C-alpha atoms as one frame of an Amber mdcrd trajectory, in Angstrom:
protein
   0.000   0.000   0.000   1.450   3.366  -0.972   0.870   6.742   0.648  -1.759
   8.905  -0.929  -0.032  12.142  -1.813  -1.452  15.477  -0.711  -1.713  17.392
  -3.969  -1.454  20.905  -2.575  -5.073  21.791  -3.365  -6.373  23.777  -0.363
  -9.859  22.308  -0.932  -8.621  18.725  -0.765  -7.906  18.211   2.926  -8.912
  14.565   2.802  -5.469  13.482   1.571  -3.765  15.526   4.310  -6.153  14.019
   6.867  -5.256  10.516   5.670  -1.565  11.300   5.994  -2.045  12.679   9.505
  -4.105   9.638  10.475  -1.446   7.291   9.122   1.397   9.082  10.922  -0.544
  10.293  13.964   1.213   8.077  16.498   4.658   8.981  15.173   3.823  12.678
  14.980   2.387  12.551  18.512   5.612  10.963  19.778   7.652  13.687  18.088
   5.439  16.457  19.501   5.781  14.905  22.970   9.587  14.905  22.596   9.546
  18.589  21.716   7.288  19.307  24.682   9.529  17.360  27.094  12.570  19.257
  25.845  10.826  22.565  26.613   9.397  22.069  30.109   8.729  25.795  30.492
   6.563  25.868  27.366   2.884  26.491  27.966   1.682  24.251  25.137   0.922
  20.526  25.333   2.136  17.919  22.854  -1.415  17.525  21.516  -1.847  21.265
  21.004   1.560  21.477  19.305   0.525  18.759  16.852  -2.892  20.383  16.328
  -1.280  23.774  15.710   1.064  22.184  13.163  -1.920  20.583  11.408  -3.834
  23.901  11.312  -0.745  25.643   9.959  -0.464  23.040   7.198  -4.159  23.391
   6.328  -3.687  27.143   5.935  -0.504  26.726   3.907  -0.654  23.222   2.420
   2.460  21.389   1.266   3.020  21.267  -2.452   3.120  18.290  -4.786   6.725
  17.519  -3.850   5.648  16.191  -0.431   6.127  12.468  -0.870   6.334   9.621
   1.581   7.242   9.180   5.211  10.393  11.315   5.338   8.872  14.285   3.556
   5.740  14.238   5.713   7.825  14.124   8.900   9.968  16.972   7.534   6.890
  19.104   6.845   5.517  18.554  10.345   8.958  19.022  11.928   9.315  22.389
  10.249   5.792  23.425  11.245   6.430  22.439  14.874   9.782  24.254  14.863
   8.110  27.401  13.561   5.472  27.169  16.279   8.151  27.038  18.980   9.890
  30.001  17.303   6.613  31.954  17.267   6.275  31.236  20.988   9.808  32.546
  21.498   8.943  35.720  19.572   5.896  36.201  21.754   7.918  35.745  24.961
  10.577  38.097  23.663   7.961  40.735  22.900   6.534  40.527  26.424   9.973
  40.525  28.064  11.738  42.884  25.666  14.767  44.392  27.270  15.042  41.695
  29.933  18.836  41.877  29.673  19.414  38.176  29.029  23.037  37.798  27.910
  23.797  35.911  24.681  24.777  32.273  24.985  28.587  31.939  25.059  30.197
  29.730  22.418  31.129  26.895  24.764  27.468  26.701  25.794  26.212  27.003
  22.207  26.937  23.331  21.608  24.325  22.688  24.319  21.750  23.972  21.820
  22.038  20.677  20.022  21.306  18.652  23.149  18.403  20.759  24.395  17.114
  23.461  22.029  14.207  24.017  24.431  16.599  25.410  27.055  17.460  28.421
  24.893  16.251  31.886  25.743  13.699  33.347  23.296  16.415  35.640  21.881
  18.804  32.766  21.227  16.015  30.653  19.756  15.320  33.444  17.256  19.027
  33.628  16.359  19.026  29.876  15.811  15.950  30.189  13.575  17.708  32.806
  11.398  20.684  30.472  11.052  18.354  27.548  10.244  16.658  29.585   7.509
  20.038  30.315   5.948  21.051  26.651   6.180  17.762  25.664   4.541  18.456
  28.003   1.609  21.978  26.598   1.197  21.338  22.904   1.862  17.777  21.755
   2.475  18.778  18.202   3.352  21.093  19.311   6.148  18.326  21.549   7.502
  15.980  18.536   7.549  18.594  16.515   9.405  18.849  19.242  12.061  15.047
  19.427  12.307  14.814  15.673  12.726  17.746  15.121  15.072  17.748  18.181
  17.272  14.241  19.587  17.179  12.405  16.256  17.052  15.016  14.241  18.933
  15.225  11.460  16.339  18.222   9.139  16.440  20.676   8.979  13.546  19.156
   5.613  12.582  15.592   7.021  12.581  16.724  10.035  10.572  18.568   7.841
   8.063  15.472   5.690   7.593  13.158   8.692   7.165  15.452  10.372   4.614
  16.615   7.181   2.891  20.261   7.908   3.713  23.023   5.945   5.385  23.626
   6.522   9.086  27.177   7.665   8.250  25.814  10.324   5.866  23.364  11.563
   8.497  26.107  11.781  11.126  28.547  13.554   8.771  25.991  16.076   7.517
  24.764  16.611  11.058  28.293  17.583  12.156  28.681  19.897   9.144  25.311
  21.534   9.790  26.082  22.029  13.492  29.404  23.680  12.629  27.612  25.992
  10.180  24.929  26.925  12.727  27.453  27.572  15.488  29.438  29.820  13.133
  26.262  31.835  12.553  25.027  31.901  16.150  28.375  32.816  17.728  30.767
  33.783  14.893  33.307  35.677  17.019  33.563  32.919  19.595  33.699  30.290
  16.824  36.719  32.042  15.300  38.416  32.320  18.700  37.793  28.625  19.350
  39.419  27.594  16.056  43.121  26.899  16.737  44.343  28.151  13.363  41.867
  31.031  13.061  44.643  33.615  13.235  46.437  32.137  10.232  43.408  32.230
   7.919
């Protein structure tokens, strides 16, 4: 049995509903992971998944959305954007709170617990993610899967039809890129041969 593809027609929600029904348990697990990683968040896993669904109904995926990996990628991106919107909202209500930027040696922590970031740092990470997505969409998906959804390298490899080694390599490359964008000065200082280049 093959997946019915959502054809991008805003009036045809039935195909999107079938996809959500088919992947509901997996998407619920992923939403719960995001929620657990952000214990201070006010949203529940169910509301995060529902918000992602509503967002997709308003702005449906195009005809290129095919199969398990692409569907997970679409929902991962929607859920990431929801958490970023929440960060923007918190930042607006606490503007000028004086939170210092995350130092470089703590920036690596972003990739273990993105939910622990301040709203300001979450917005900086989102800007870097948008740039990564423009440059290399596959690496951006890997970051979405591994660090925003908490998928293992094996799960990510299966979803994207890649080898585990490729996922791990591109994950390292993407993390290095993001760190260089989030904390460029500290990244240069941390590079042993930075002064010679």
